[in-house]
Structures are given as C-alpha cells and as structure tokens.
C-alpha cells in the first residue's frame, strides 16, 4: 500500500467524526461557490449592457434618475441631438409600467422583475439601440397598434410565445417576436411601438429618455459632454459605462461580503479541522509511538496527519461544490422571477477559489495537530493509555 | 559484523526521570554478541524497559556510553534511520493499526526504506507465510486472536531485516499455551535469521528460554548468567 493510500484511508477510521467535520467545511464551501455563481452571473449580465450596437449614452431630463416611467422630455430632442457632432443615431424611448392591469388573455400571471410589467416604447428600426439585434419571430411595425415583442425572461415568466396575445391597458396585443439581450432588465420587459405607448399612456410627443449611439471614431465622454453643454439645465446624460460601473459597485459590495463569508468559513472550518485532527492525534498517540519506533521520520508523521486533514477538506470541497451547483439551479428553477433574471456563472475562477480555500483550511487546520504528533516522544507515546 | 563481535555495548549508563528523582538506569553495564538471545529480568521499576528503550534508540541516556550495531547512541542525532534499519520491536500489546489489514500492518516499517509498493507487498507476504498467517493477510487485526496478532507484530518487526529484535514482554498479554507458541516462533526466527534477540520479561519460564539471563535491579545489572540453552 502506498503512503498516499494510507493517508486517504486514515480519515475514515472514525466515520462519524470525519463526516461531521466534512459537513462543517462543506457548508462554508457551498456558501462561497453559490455566492460566486450568483455574483458572477450578475456581473456578466452587467457586462452585456456594454454590448456593441447598443446605445452608449442615455439622455434624460436634467435632475432625473434616467429611469423615469412616463414621458418627461419632448420627443423632438431625439432629432435635435442627432445634429450634434459625434452622434450617429438617436432613439426616443418611453418607459411605462403596467402594474395594475397586467393580465393576460390566457392567465393572470403578474410578470416583470419584482412584479408589474415593464413596457418600453421605441420605433422598430431603432431596436438595436436597446441591444435587440435579433429575435425569434419578427419585430412589430411602427404603425401597428396591437403588436408587441417580449423579452425572453418575461415570456418564460408569463408562459408566452410568438403568436400569443397579451392584455395591456385593457387591450389585446399580439406577440410578434421574442428577444434576448443578456441584460436582465431588458429581457424582463415588453417592447411596443413608441407612438402606441405614447397614446396608451397619454404622453403624446413625450419620451422618457433619448438613446444615443456615437459614431465609430467618436469619444463617448466627449459626445456626452457636447449634449449636456448644448442643453444646459435641460438634459443630463449617463453613459452605459457609468451604468455598468454603478451596478458593478453594488456587485462589489456583494463580492466583498462573499469574501468576508469566505474568511469566516476558513476560520470556522479551520477550527473544526483542528478539533477533529487533535482528537485523532490523541486517540492515535500509541500508534504514532509505534510508527516512530519502526523508524518513521518526524516529517513523515507530520505529512500523514497534514495529509489526512487536507483529504477531509478536499472531500468537503467536492461535497460543498456539488450542493452549491445543484442548490443554485434548484433555487433558480423554483423562483422563476429570479431564475429568469440571473444566469449563474460557472467560471473556473469560482471553483478554483473554493478549492484554494478548502486547501488552505486543510493546511491551517492540520498544521498544529500534525506538528504536535511529529514532536511526540516515542516512549511517552508508547506508554499512552 | 561476525558473531564474536559485540552488537550491544553499554558502559556505566545512567538515565533519570522527573528531574533525576527517579533513577531508571544507574550505572548499567552490558555487552551482547551478535546473534545472541538474552532475556532481561527484574521486578517492576527495575529499569528493564528503560534499558530496552535506550538500546532501541527510543530514548537517550543522561550519562555513560551505549553503542548498538556500531552506532554511538549518545551522539547520533537522527535515530529513526537506525531504528528503521537495525531494530525490530515486539511490544506486549501488539500495537497493530486497527484500520489496516494484516499485510498492510506488516508493510508499515518499509515506508522509510524506499521500497516499491510491489516489493513491500512481496516481503510482507513472505513473512506472514513464515509466521503461518498466509491465509489471513486481508483480515483486520480486530478479527484475529491474541496469538495471531502477536505473530503479525513479529512479522512487522522482521520486515526490514533488522540485526536486533527487542521484545518487551511479548507473551505478557497471552495465555501460557499461546505464549509458548510465540516464544517458539521467536526462537526459530532468531536461529533462522541469525538475529540478536533481546527480550524483557518478568516470567522466569520465559526468561529461561534465552541463552543468557540478565537480572536488573535498581537500574543496575545484578547478575548475568548463561543458561543451558547457551551455544
């Protein structure tokens, strides 16, 4: 039997104690992996807002949050801004929500991220500025009054597909297409012709924001400044990068919390491993005496105990990772509103981090008991009762 | 080293415990030739086990000189290599590792000898056959009788082909009939392998099986008598 086989075999001498230690560490690993998968998923969703083809600048009324529902600025700004230097194309969009009458013809499921339906009005030839580049089905026509397209997440949430009808503002609309942009906010909404939404919400010639796509060689910040300078105290701008940074800042907090939990997991796990391994060394004192008597070096005894500790934590890594992956998938399936909005990340970095933490816990937790075992006096160890 | 040379040479050896309050060895003198079978007898606390521990390199004396298999035990730092190569221990309580099989227990001392797993297994099987345990190689020690466990311990002690076997009350935990079988086995192996056998016992009938009986009292050698078994 090789030395490695011996090290792998030894932790299972006391199955109950080893299993409890593994469960303790596995819980920590599970939290680290699950949080990593969710945070990573949110981060990649944020990155997709910077997709090529989409508008780089959102123009809103000065002092607004940029996410206003209902029209707050004149639609004519879209045409005016187009004449500014560095602007390639513009699109006025109207945002509205349909929280009270959001029922559908086939069921009464209330969709939307956090309830209510998010509806955006935009001309069909400007859809690319919302990152809607392709779709299943076709886009609505600008002059239609009963056609919408729907984001993939919302479609799944409402169990709708191309050809189905949906009731909005007391009126039936036919779904002509479904789309997926990767941005969970956009994918969780409905898009219809701008003029139709303006009529439904009594916002004729008004828009919430103007989306601006800059020319290929233009600098986004320069164009953004040009717009605010052209309309001081009237319009404000935010770039896609700004929005992404704001979201990333929020995600940064989650990431920091994830690291704090990781550190806590390391600490709790290490204490658990130290306890398990110290007990092991106590119980096997006489055996360690025999190993010394037959010529084992201190370093081999240290390696054996340390190895056993690492075996425990690596098993915990596998158990914790499997539970995290299955758990996140089950959770996202059971809660569709969250599940449809977040695609969990399976980045190798998340698993490497968990592996590194498991290894670290194994080394930290095993070091003291291993050192203690290696320093035992053989005669005292052999006398141990 | 031929059989006329001393494999163990001890001169005026002293060892105290508890800050010198307990004098386990108090001027011990002993010479043992290679291939001899000696028994060390004496009452509890006389220094038998301490003497065995010094010979086996498990403990270091405070004063005096002790040379075992040509190694100066007072100055040599790394005694684990010496123990691995020169010494085989047989304890009163067999001290087998419970979660390992019989054959795996016998392989344990070979980890420090750079022997391949295949050769380790071959050597362990050879020895288990020689102690009549060839049919129990995969059993766990808990499934064996006391005598069988002690035979495994003897196989383990011999696995690195040591020059000295140190047996501390090898029959102490066995009934007299099983004890006799174990002693016969030790004697046979001692003859076959030309290994020096040093056995600590407090039972006269066990001690009488040796070629020399060393009687120890108060940490000193009280008498050194050859028996009828002497060559």
Coordinates of C-alpha atoms in Angstrom, one line a residue:
Chain A
X1 CA 0.0 0.0 0.0
X2 CA 1.4 3.4 -0.9
X3 CA 1.8 6.2 1.6
X4 CA -0.8 8.2 -0.3
X5 CA -3.3 5.4 0.0
X6 CA -2.7 5.2 3.8
X7 CA -3.3 9.0 4.1
X8 CA -6.5 8.7 2.1
X9 CA -7.7 5.7 4.2
X10 CA -7.0 7.0 7.6
X11 CA -9.6 9.8 8.0
X12 CA -12.4 7.2 7.7
X13 CA -11.4 5.4 10.9
X14 CA -13.9 7.4 12.8
X15 CA -16.6 7.9 10.1
X16 CA -19.0 10.0 12.3
X17 CA -16.4 12.5 13.4
X18 CA -14.9 12.8 9.9
X19 CA -18.3 13.2 8.3
X20 CA -19.3 16.0 10.8
X21 CA -16.0 17.8 10.0
X22 CA -16.7 17.4 6.3
X23 CA -20.2 18.7 6.7
X24 CA -19.0 21.8 8.6
X25 CA -16.4 22.7 6.0
X26 CA -18.7 21.8 3.1
X27 CA -21.3 24.4 4.3
X28 CA -18.7 27.1 4.1
X29 CA -17.6 25.9 0.6
X30 CA -21.2 25.7 -0.5
X31 CA -21.8 29.4 0.5
X32 CA -18.6 30.5 -1.3
X33 CA -19.5 28.7 -4.5
X34 CA -23.2 29.6 -4.5
X35 CA -22.5 33.3 -3.9
X36 CA -19.7 33.2 -6.5
X37 CA -22.1 31.7 -9.1
X38 CA -24.8 34.3 -8.4
X39 CA -22.5 37.3 -8.3
X40 CA -20.7 36.1 -11.4
X41 CA -24.0 35.8 -13.2
X42 CA -25.0 39.3 -12.3
X43 CA -21.6 40.6 -13.4
X44 CA -21.8 39.1 -16.8
X45 CA -25.3 40.5 -17.2
X46 CA -23.9 43.9 -16.4
X47 CA -21.2 43.4 -19.0
X48 CA -23.8 42.7 -21.7
X49 CA -25.2 46.2 -21.3
X50 CA -22.0 47.4 -22.9
X51 CA -22.6 45.2 -26.0
X52 CA -21.6 46.6 -29.4
X53 CA -24.5 48.1 -31.3
X54 CA -26.3 49.3 -28.3
X55 CA -26.6 53.0 -27.4
X56 CA -23.6 54.3 -25.4
X57 CA -25.4 57.3 -24.0
X58 CA -28.8 57.8 -22.4
X59 CA -30.2 61.3 -22.3
X60 CA -32.7 62.2 -19.7
X61 CA -34.4 65.3 -18.2
X62 CA -31.9 67.2 -16.1
X63 CA -32.2 66.1 -12.5
X64 CA -34.0 62.8 -13.3
X65 CA -32.7 59.4 -12.4
X66 CA -32.7 58.3 -16.0
X67 CA -35.1 55.5 -15.4
X68 CA -38.3 57.6 -15.4
X69 CA -41.6 56.0 -16.2
X70 CA -43.7 58.2 -18.4
X71 CA -42.6 60.9 -20.7
X72 CA -40.6 63.8 -19.3
X73 CA -38.9 65.3 -22.3
X74 CA -40.0 66.3 -25.7
X75 CA -39.6 63.8 -28.5
X76 CA -38.0 66.5 -30.7
X77 CA -34.8 66.2 -28.7
X78 CA -34.1 62.9 -30.5
X79 CA -33.9 64.8 -33.8
X80 CA -32.1 67.8 -32.3
X81 CA -29.4 65.7 -30.7
X82 CA -28.8 63.8 -34.0
X83 CA -27.4 67.0 -35.5
X84 CA -24.7 67.3 -32.8
X85 CA -21.1 66.3 -33.6
X86 CA -20.2 62.6 -33.0
X87 CA -23.8 61.4 -32.8
X88 CA -24.5 58.5 -35.2
X89 CA -28.2 57.8 -34.4
X90 CA -30.8 58.5 -31.7
X91 CA -34.0 57.0 -30.5
X92 CA -36.6 58.4 -28.2
X93 CA -37.9 55.8 -25.8
X94 CA -40.9 55.9 -23.4
X95 CA -40.9 53.7 -20.3
X96 CA -44.1 52.7 -18.6
X97 CA -45.2 50.0 -16.2
X98 CA -48.4 48.2 -16.2
X99 CA -48.7 47.1 -12.6
X100 CA -52.5 47.1 -12.1
X101 CA -53.9 45.8 -15.3
X102 CA -51.2 43.4 -16.3
X103 CA -53.3 40.4 -17.0
X104 CA -53.1 38.2 -20.0
X105 CA -55.7 36.5 -22.1
X106 CA -54.7 33.0 -21.0
X107 CA -53.8 33.5 -17.4
X108 CA -53.4 36.2 -14.8
X109 CA -49.8 35.8 -14.1
X110 CA -48.2 39.1 -13.0
X111 CA -44.9 39.3 -14.7
X112 CA -42.0 41.7 -14.5
X113 CA -38.9 41.7 -12.3
X114 CA -40.4 42.2 -8.9
X115 CA -44.0 42.3 -10.1
X116 CA -45.6 44.5 -12.8
X117 CA -44.9 44.6 -16.5
X118 CA -42.1 46.9 -17.7
X119 CA -43.1 48.3 -21.1
X120 CA -40.9 50.3 -23.4
X121 CA -41.9 52.2 -26.5
X122 CA -39.4 52.6 -29.3
X123 CA -39.5 52.7 -33.1
X124 CA -38.9 49.3 -34.6
X125 CA -35.9 50.5 -36.7
X126 CA -34.2 51.6 -33.5
X127 CA -34.4 48.4 -31.6
X128 CA -30.6 47.8 -32.0
X129 CA -30.0 50.8 -29.7
X130 CA -31.7 48.7 -26.9
X131 CA -29.3 45.8 -27.8
X132 CA -32.2 44.0 -29.5
X133 CA -30.3 42.7 -32.6
X134 CA -32.1 39.5 -33.4
X135 CA -35.3 37.8 -32.4
X136 CA -37.4 34.8 -32.6
X137 CA -40.3 35.9 -34.9
X138 CA -40.4 39.5 -36.3
X139 CA -40.4 43.0 -34.9
X140 CA -43.6 45.0 -34.7
X141 CA -44.4 47.6 -37.3
X142 CA -44.2 51.2 -36.3
X143 CA -47.8 52.0 -37.2
X144 CA -49.3 48.9 -35.6
X145 CA -51.5 49.4 -32.5
X146 CA -51.7 45.8 -31.4
X147 CA -48.2 44.3 -31.8
X148 CA -45.5 43.8 -29.2
X149 CA -42.3 41.9 -28.8
X150 CA -41.4 40.4 -25.4
X151 CA -38.1 39.6 -23.6
X152 CA -37.2 36.0 -23.2
X153 CA -37.3 36.2 -19.4
X154 CA -40.7 37.8 -19.3
X155 CA -42.0 35.4 -22.0
X156 CA -41.0 32.5 -19.8
X157 CA -42.4 34.1 -16.7
X158 CA -45.8 34.7 -18.4
X159 CA -45.5 31.4 -20.4
X160 CA -45.9 33.2 -23.7
X161 CA -44.5 32.7 -27.1
X162 CA -44.8 34.2 -30.6
X163 CA -48.4 34.3 -31.8
X164 CA -49.9 34.5 -28.3
X165 CA -51.8 37.5 -27.1
X166 CA -51.3 39.6 -24.0
X167 CA -53.6 42.1 -22.4
X168 CA -52.1 45.5 -21.7
X169 CA -54.0 48.6 -20.6
X170 CA -57.2 46.7 -21.3
X171 CA -56.3 46.0 -24.9
X172 CA -55.1 42.7 -26.5
X173 CA -51.7 42.7 -28.2
X174 CA -50.2 40.0 -30.4
X175 CA -46.7 38.9 -29.6
X176 CA -44.8 39.1 -32.9
X177 CA -41.4 38.2 -31.6
X178 CA -39.3 37.3 -28.5
X179 CA -35.8 38.6 -27.9
X180 CA -32.8 38.0 -25.6
X181 CA -30.2 40.7 -25.0
X182 CA -28.4 39.2 -21.9
X183 CA -29.4 42.3 -19.9
X184 CA -31.9 41.1 -17.3
X185 CA -33.7 44.4 -17.1
X186 CA -34.4 44.5 -20.9
X187 CA -35.1 40.8 -21.1
X188 CA -37.7 41.2 -18.4
X189 CA -39.9 43.6 -20.3
X190 CA -42.2 44.2 -23.3
X191 CA -41.4 46.5 -26.2
X192 CA -44.0 48.1 -28.4
X193 CA -44.1 50.9 -31.0
X194 CA -43.3 54.3 -29.4
X195 CA -46.5 56.0 -30.8
X196 CA -48.7 53.3 -29.4
X197 CA -47.3 53.5 -25.9
X198 CA -47.5 57.3 -26.1
X199 CA -51.2 57.1 -27.0
X200 CA -51.9 54.5 -24.3
X201 CA -50.2 56.5 -21.6
X202 CA -51.3 59.9 -22.8
X203 CA -47.7 61.0 -23.4
X204 CA -48.1 62.3 -27.0
X205 CA -44.8 63.6 -28.3
X206 CA -43.1 62.8 -25.0
X207 CA -40.3 60.4 -24.2
X208 CA -38.6 59.3 -21.0
X209 CA -35.1 59.2 -22.5
X210 CA -33.2 59.5 -25.7
X211 CA -30.8 56.7 -26.6
X212 CA -27.7 57.9 -28.4
X213 CA -25.3 55.9 -30.5
X214 CA -22.0 57.6 -31.2
X215 CA -20.1 57.5 -34.5
X216 CA -17.3 54.9 -34.7
X217 CA -14.4 57.3 -34.1
X218 CA -16.1 59.5 -31.5
X219 CA -15.3 59.5 -27.8
X220 CA -18.3 58.7 -25.7
X221 CA -17.4 61.1 -22.9
X222 CA -16.8 64.0 -25.4
X223 CA -20.2 63.4 -27.1
X224 CA -21.9 63.1 -23.7
X225 CA -20.4 66.5 -22.7
X226 CA -21.4 68.0 -26.0
X227 CA -25.0 67.0 -25.4
X228 CA -25.1 68.5 -21.8
X229 CA -23.4 71.6 -23.0
X230 CA -25.8 72.0 -25.8
X231 CA -28.8 71.8 -23.5
X232 CA -27.7 73.1 -20.1
X233 CA -30.2 72.6 -17.2
X234 CA -32.5 70.8 -19.7
X235 CA -30.8 67.4 -20.3
X236 CA -28.5 65.2 -18.4
X237 CA -26.6 62.2 -19.7
X238 CA -25.4 58.9 -18.5
X239 CA -23.2 56.5 -20.4
X240 CA -23.5 52.8 -20.5
X241 CA -20.1 52.5 -18.9
X242 CA -21.4 54.7 -16.0
X243 CA -24.4 52.5 -15.5
X244 CA -22.3 49.4 -15.6
X245 CA -19.9 50.9 -13.1
X246 CA -22.8 51.8 -10.7
X247 CA -24.1 48.2 -10.9
X248 CA -20.5 46.9 -10.5
X249 CA -20.2 49.0 -7.4
X250 CA -23.2 47.2 -6.0
X251 CA -21.8 43.9 -7.1
X252 CA -18.6 44.9 -5.4
X253 CA -20.4 45.0 -2.1
X254 CA -21.7 41.5 -2.7
X255 CA -18.3 40.4 -3.7
X256 CA -16.8 41.8 -0.5
X257 CA -19.5 40.2 1.5
X258 CA -18.7 36.9 -0.3
X259 CA -15.0 37.3 0.7
X260 CA -16.0 38.1 4.3
X261 CA -18.1 34.9 4.3
X262 CA -15.2 33.0 2.8
X263 CA -12.9 34.2 5.6
X264 CA -15.5 33.2 8.2
X265 CA -15.8 29.8 6.5
X266 CA -12.0 29.5 6.6
X267 CA -11.9 30.3 10.3
X268 CA -14.9 28.1 11.3
X269 CA -13.6 25.3 9.0
X270 CA -10.1 25.5 10.4
X271 CA -11.3 25.3 14.0
X272 CA -13.4 22.3 13.1
X273 CA -10.5 20.6 11.4
X274 CA -8.1 21.4 14.3
X275 CA -10.6 19.9 16.7
X276 CA -11.0 16.8 14.6
X277 CA -7.3 16.3 14.0
X278 CA -6.3 17.0 17.6
X279 CA -8.8 14.3 18.7
X280 CA -7.4 12.0 16.1
X281 CA -3.8 12.6 17.3
X282 CA -4.9 12.0 20.9
X283 CA -6.6 8.7 20.0
X284 CA -3.7 7.5 17.9
X285 CA -0.9 8.6 20.3
X286 CA 0.2 5.0 20.9
X287 CA 0.1 4.3 17.2
X288 CA 2.2 7.3 16.5
X289 CA 4.7 5.9 19.1
X290 CA 4.8 2.6 17.1
X291 CA 5.4 4.4 13.9
X292 CA 8.3 6.3 15.4
X293 CA 9.6 3.0 16.9
X294 CA 9.6 1.4 13.5
X295 CA 11.7 4.3 12.1
X296 CA 9.2 6.8 10.7
X297 CA 10.7 10.2 10.4
X298 CA 9.0 13.2 12.1
X299 CA 8.4 14.7 8.7
X300 CA 6.5 11.6 7.5
X301 CA 4.3 11.7 10.6
X302 CA 3.7 15.4 10.0
X303 CA 2.9 14.7 6.4
X304 CA 0.5 11.9 7.3
X305 CA -1.6 14.0 9.7
X306 CA -1.5 17.1 7.5
X307 CA -2.4 14.9 4.5
X308 CA -5.4 13.5 6.4
X309 CA -6.5 17.0 7.2
X310 CA -6.3 18.0 3.6
X311 CA -8.2 14.9 2.5
X312 CA -11.1 15.9 4.8
X313 CA -11.2 19.4 3.4
X314 CA -10.9 18.3 -0.2
X315 CA -13.8 15.9 0.2
X316 CA -15.7 18.9 1.8
X317 CA -14.8 20.9 -1.3
X318 CA -16.4 18.3 -3.6
X319 CA -19.5 17.9 -1.4
X320 CA -19.9 21.7 -0.9
X321 CA -19.4 22.4 -4.6
X322 CA -21.9 19.8 -5.7
X323 CA -24.5 21.0 -3.2
X324 CA -23.9 24.7 -4.3
X325 CA -24.3 23.9 -8.0
X326 CA -27.4 21.8 -7.5
X327 CA -28.8 24.2 -4.9
X328 CA -28.4 27.3 -7.1
X329 CA -30.0 25.5 -10.0
X330 CA -32.9 24.2 -7.9
X331 CA -33.4 27.7 -6.3
X332 CA -33.4 29.5 -9.7
X333 CA -35.9 26.9 -11.0
X334 CA -38.2 27.2 -8.0
X335 CA -38.2 31.0 -8.1
X336 CA -38.6 31.8 -11.8
X337 CA -38.6 35.6 -11.4
X338 CA -35.0 35.4 -10.0
X339 CA -34.1 32.4 -12.1
X340 CA -35.1 34.1 -15.4
X341 CA -33.1 37.2 -14.4
X342 CA -29.9 35.5 -13.4
X343 CA -27.8 33.0 -15.3
X344 CA -25.4 31.6 -12.8
X345 CA -21.8 31.8 -13.6
X346 CA -19.7 28.6 -13.9
X347 CA -16.4 30.4 -14.1
X348 CA -13.4 28.2 -13.3
X349 CA -12.2 31.0 -11.0
X350 CA -15.1 30.4 -8.6
X351 CA -14.3 26.8 -8.2
X352 CA -10.5 27.4 -8.0
X353 CA -11.1 29.9 -5.2
X354 CA -13.2 27.4 -3.3
X355 CA -10.6 24.8 -3.9
X356 CA -7.9 27.1 -2.7
X357 CA -9.9 27.9 0.4
X358 CA -10.5 24.2 1.1
X359 CA -6.8 23.5 0.7
X360 CA -5.9 26.4 3.0
X361 CA -8.4 25.2 5.7
X362 CA -6.8 21.7 5.4
X363 CA -3.3 23.1 5.8
X364 CA -4.1 25.6 8.6
X365 CA -6.4 23.1 10.4
X366 CA -3.9 20.2 10.1
X367 CA -0.7 22.0 10.9
X368 CA -0.9 22.2 14.6
X369 CA -2.1 18.6 15.2
X370 CA 0.5 17.4 12.7
X371 CA 3.3 19.3 14.4
X372 CA 2.2 18.0 17.8
X373 CA 2.1 14.4 16.5
X374 CA 5.5 14.7 15.0
X375 CA 7.0 16.0 18.2
X376 CA 5.7 13.3 20.4
X377 CA 8.3 11.4 22.4
X378 CA 8.2 7.8 21.2
X379 CA 8.5 6.4 24.7
X380 CA 5.7 8.6 26.1
X381 CA 3.6 7.8 23.1
X382 CA 4.0 4.1 23.6
X383 CA 3.1 4.4 27.2
X384 CA -0.1 6.4 26.4
X385 CA -3.3 4.7 27.7
Chain B
X1 CA 29.9 -7.9 11.8
X2 CA 30.6 -11.6 12.8
X3 CA 29.0 -13.4 15.8
X4 CA 32.0 -12.9 18.0
X5 CA 31.6 -9.1 17.9
X6 CA 29.5 -7.2 20.4
X7 CA 26.4 -5.8 18.8
X8 CA 25.4 -4.0 22.0
X9 CA 28.0 -2.4 24.3
X10 CA 26.7 -0.4 27.3
X11 CA 29.0 1.1 29.9
X12 CA 28.0 2.9 33.1
X13 CA 24.7 4.1 31.6
X14 CA 22.5 6.4 33.6
X15 CA 19.1 7.7 33.0
X16 CA 16.9 9.7 35.3
X17 CA 13.3 10.9 35.1
X18 CA 11.4 13.6 37.0
X19 CA 14.5 15.9 37.3
X20 CA 16.6 13.0 38.4
X21 CA 14.4 12.0 41.3
X22 CA 13.7 8.6 39.6
X23 CA 16.9 6.8 38.6
X24 CA 15.7 4.3 35.9
X25 CA 19.3 3.3 35.0
X26 CA 22.0 3.9 37.5
X27 CA 25.3 2.6 36.1
X28 CA 24.2 -0.1 33.8
X29 CA 26.8 -2.3 32.1
X30 CA 26.1 -4.9 29.4
X31 CA 27.7 -6.5 26.4
X32 CA 25.7 -8.6 23.9
X33 CA 27.2 -10.5 21.0
X34 CA 25.6 -10.6 17.6
X35 CA 23.1 -13.4 17.2
X36 CA 22.7 -13.9 21.0
X37 CA 19.3 -14.4 22.6
X38 CA 19.2 -12.7 26.0
X39 CA 16.4 -12.1 28.4
X40 CA 16.3 -9.2 30.8
X41 CA 14.5 -9.9 34.0
X42 CA 13.7 -8.0 37.1
X43 CA 10.9 -6.6 39.2
X44 CA 8.7 -3.7 38.1
X45 CA 10.6 -0.4 38.1
X46 CA 14.0 -2.1 38.0
X47 CA 14.9 -0.4 34.7
X48 CA 14.2 -3.2 32.2
X49 CA 12.0 -1.2 29.8
X50 CA 14.3 1.9 30.1
X51 CA 17.2 -0.3 29.1
X52 CA 15.3 -1.6 26.1
X53 CA 14.3 1.9 25.1
X54 CA 18.0 3.0 25.2
X55 CA 19.1 0.1 23.1
X56 CA 16.3 0.7 20.6
X57 CA 17.1 4.4 20.3
X58 CA 13.7 5.5 21.6
X59 CA 15.2 7.4 24.5
X60 CA 18.6 9.0 25.1
X61 CA 20.6 8.3 28.3
X62 CA 21.9 11.1 30.5
X63 CA 25.4 9.7 31.1
X64 CA 27.6 6.8 30.1
X65 CA 28.2 5.1 26.7
X66 CA 26.0 2.9 24.6
X67 CA 26.9 1.5 21.2
X68 CA 24.4 -0.5 19.2
X69 CA 25.2 -2.1 15.8
X70 CA 28.2 0.2 15.7
X71 CA 26.2 3.4 16.3
X72 CA 27.0 5.7 19.2
X73 CA 23.6 6.3 20.6
X74 CA 24.7 9.2 22.8
X75 CA 25.9 11.3 19.9
X76 CA 23.9 10.2 16.9
X77 CA 21.2 12.7 16.2
X78 CA 18.9 11.0 13.7
X79 CA 18.0 7.7 15.3
X80 CA 14.9 7.0 13.2
X81 CA 17.1 5.7 10.4
X82 CA 18.9 3.5 12.9
X83 CA 15.6 2.1 14.2
X84 CA 14.3 1.5 10.7
X85 CA 17.4 -0.4 9.7
X86 CA 18.7 -2.2 12.8
X87 CA 15.8 -2.6 15.2
X88 CA 12.6 -4.6 15.2
X89 CA 10.2 -4.0 18.1
X90 CA 7.7 -6.5 19.5
X91 CA 5.5 -5.0 22.2
X92 CA 3.4 -6.6 24.9
X93 CA 0.3 -5.1 23.4
X94 CA 0.9 -5.9 19.7
X95 CA 0.1 -2.3 18.8
X96 CA -1.3 -3.0 15.4
X97 CA -3.1 -0.3 13.4
X98 CA -6.8 -1.4 13.6
X99 CA -8.0 0.0 10.2
X100 CA -5.2 -1.6 8.2
X101 CA -5.2 -5.2 7.1
X102 CA -2.7 -7.7 8.4
X103 CA -0.4 -7.4 5.4
X104 CA -0.7 -3.5 5.4
X105 CA 0.4 -3.5 9.1
X106 CA 3.5 -5.6 8.2
X107 CA 4.3 -3.1 5.4
X108 CA 4.3 -0.1 7.7
X109 CA 8.1 -0.1 8.7
X110 CA 9.1 -0.3 5.0
X111 CA 7.8 3.2 4.2
X112 CA 11.2 4.7 5.2
X113 CA 13.2 2.3 3.1
X114 CA 12.4 3.5 -0.4
X115 CA 10.9 0.1 -1.3
X116 CA 8.3 0.0 -4.1
X117 CA 4.7 -0.9 -3.1
X118 CA 5.1 -4.2 -5.1
X119 CA 8.3 -5.2 -3.3
X120 CA 6.8 -4.2 0.1
X121 CA 3.8 -6.4 -0.5
X122 CA 6.1 -9.3 -1.6
X123 CA 8.3 -9.1 1.5
X124 CA 5.3 -8.7 3.8
X125 CA 3.6 -11.8 2.3
X126 CA 6.8 -13.8 2.7
X127 CA 7.0 -13.0 6.4
X128 CA 3.3 -13.6 7.0
X129 CA 3.7 -17.1 5.5
X130 CA 6.7 -17.7 7.7
X131 CA 4.6 -16.9 10.8
X132 CA 1.8 -19.1 9.5
X133 CA -0.6 -16.3 8.7
X134 CA -0.6 -16.6 4.9
X135 CA -4.3 -17.2 4.9
X136 CA -5.2 -14.1 7.0
X137 CA -3.4 -11.4 5.1
X138 CA -6.5 -9.3 4.3
X139 CA -8.1 -9.6 7.8
X140 CA -8.3 -6.7 10.1
X141 CA -6.3 -7.2 13.4
X142 CA -9.6 -7.0 15.4
X143 CA -10.7 -10.3 13.8
X144 CA -7.5 -12.1 14.9
X145 CA -6.8 -13.9 18.2
X146 CA -4.2 -12.5 20.6
X147 CA -1.6 -15.0 19.4
X148 CA -2.2 -14.2 15.8
X149 CA -1.9 -10.5 16.5
X150 CA 1.4 -11.1 18.2
X151 CA 2.6 -13.1 15.2
X152 CA 1.7 -10.2 12.9
X153 CA 3.7 -7.9 15.2
X154 CA 6.7 -10.3 14.9
X155 CA 6.4 -10.3 11.1
X156 CA 6.3 -6.5 11.3
X157 CA 9.4 -6.4 13.5
X158 CA 11.3 -8.6 11.0
X159 CA 10.2 -6.9 7.8
X160 CA 13.3 -4.6 7.4
X161 CA 15.7 -7.5 8.2
X162 CA 16.9 -5.9 11.5
X163 CA 20.0 -7.0 13.3
X164 CA 18.3 -6.8 16.7
X165 CA 14.8 -7.8 17.8
X166 CA 13.7 -6.0 21.0
X167 CA 10.7 -7.8 22.6
X168 CA 9.1 -6.2 25.6
X169 CA 7.0 -8.8 27.5
X170 CA 6.0 -10.4 24.2
X171 CA 3.9 -13.0 26.0
X172 CA 2.6 -10.7 28.7
X173 CA -0.9 -10.5 27.2
X174 CA -1.2 -14.1 26.1
X175 CA -2.3 -17.3 27.8
X176 CA 0.5 -19.7 28.6
X177 CA -0.1 -22.0 25.7
X178 CA -0.2 -19.2 23.1
X179 CA 2.7 -17.6 24.8
X180 CA 4.8 -20.8 24.3
X181 CA 3.9 -20.8 20.6
X182 CA 5.0 -17.2 20.3
X183 CA 8.3 -17.9 22.1
X184 CA 9.0 -20.9 19.9
X185 CA 8.4 -18.7 16.9
X186 CA 10.7 -16.0 18.2
X187 CA 13.4 -18.7 18.9
X188 CA 13.0 -20.2 15.4
X189 CA 13.3 -16.8 13.7
X190 CA 16.3 -15.9 15.9
X191 CA 18.1 -19.0 14.7
X192 CA 17.0 -18.8 11.1
X193 CA 17.7 -15.1 10.6
X194 CA 20.7 -15.0 12.9
X195 CA 19.1 -12.0 14.6
X196 CA 20.0 -10.8 18.1
X197 CA 17.0 -11.2 20.4
X198 CA 16.7 -9.1 23.5
X199 CA 13.6 -10.0 25.5
X200 CA 12.3 -8.2 28.6
X201 CA 10.2 -10.4 30.8
X202 CA 9.3 -10.9 34.4
X203 CA 8.2 -14.5 34.0
X204 CA 11.1 -17.0 34.9
X205 CA 9.9 -19.7 32.5
X206 CA 10.0 -17.2 29.6
X207 CA 13.4 -15.9 30.7
X208 CA 14.8 -19.4 30.9
X209 CA 14.3 -19.9 27.2
X210 CA 17.1 -17.4 26.4
X211 CA 20.8 -18.2 26.2
X212 CA 21.6 -15.6 28.9
X213 CA 19.6 -14.1 31.6
X214 CA 20.4 -10.6 32.7
X215 CA 18.8 -9.7 36.1
X216 CA 18.3 -6.0 36.6
X217 CA 17.6 -4.3 39.9
X218 CA 17.6 -0.5 40.7
X219 CA 18.9 0.4 37.3
X220 CA 22.0 -1.9 37.5
X221 CA 22.9 -5.3 36.2
X222 CA 22.6 -7.6 39.2
X223 CA 23.6 -10.8 37.5
X224 CA 24.5 -12.2 34.1
X225 CA 24.0 -15.9 33.8
X226 CA 24.3 -18.3 30.9
X227 CA 21.5 -20.9 30.7
X228 CA 21.6 -24.4 29.3
X229 CA 20.4 -23.0 26.0
X230 CA 23.7 -21.3 25.6
X231 CA 25.7 -22.3 22.5

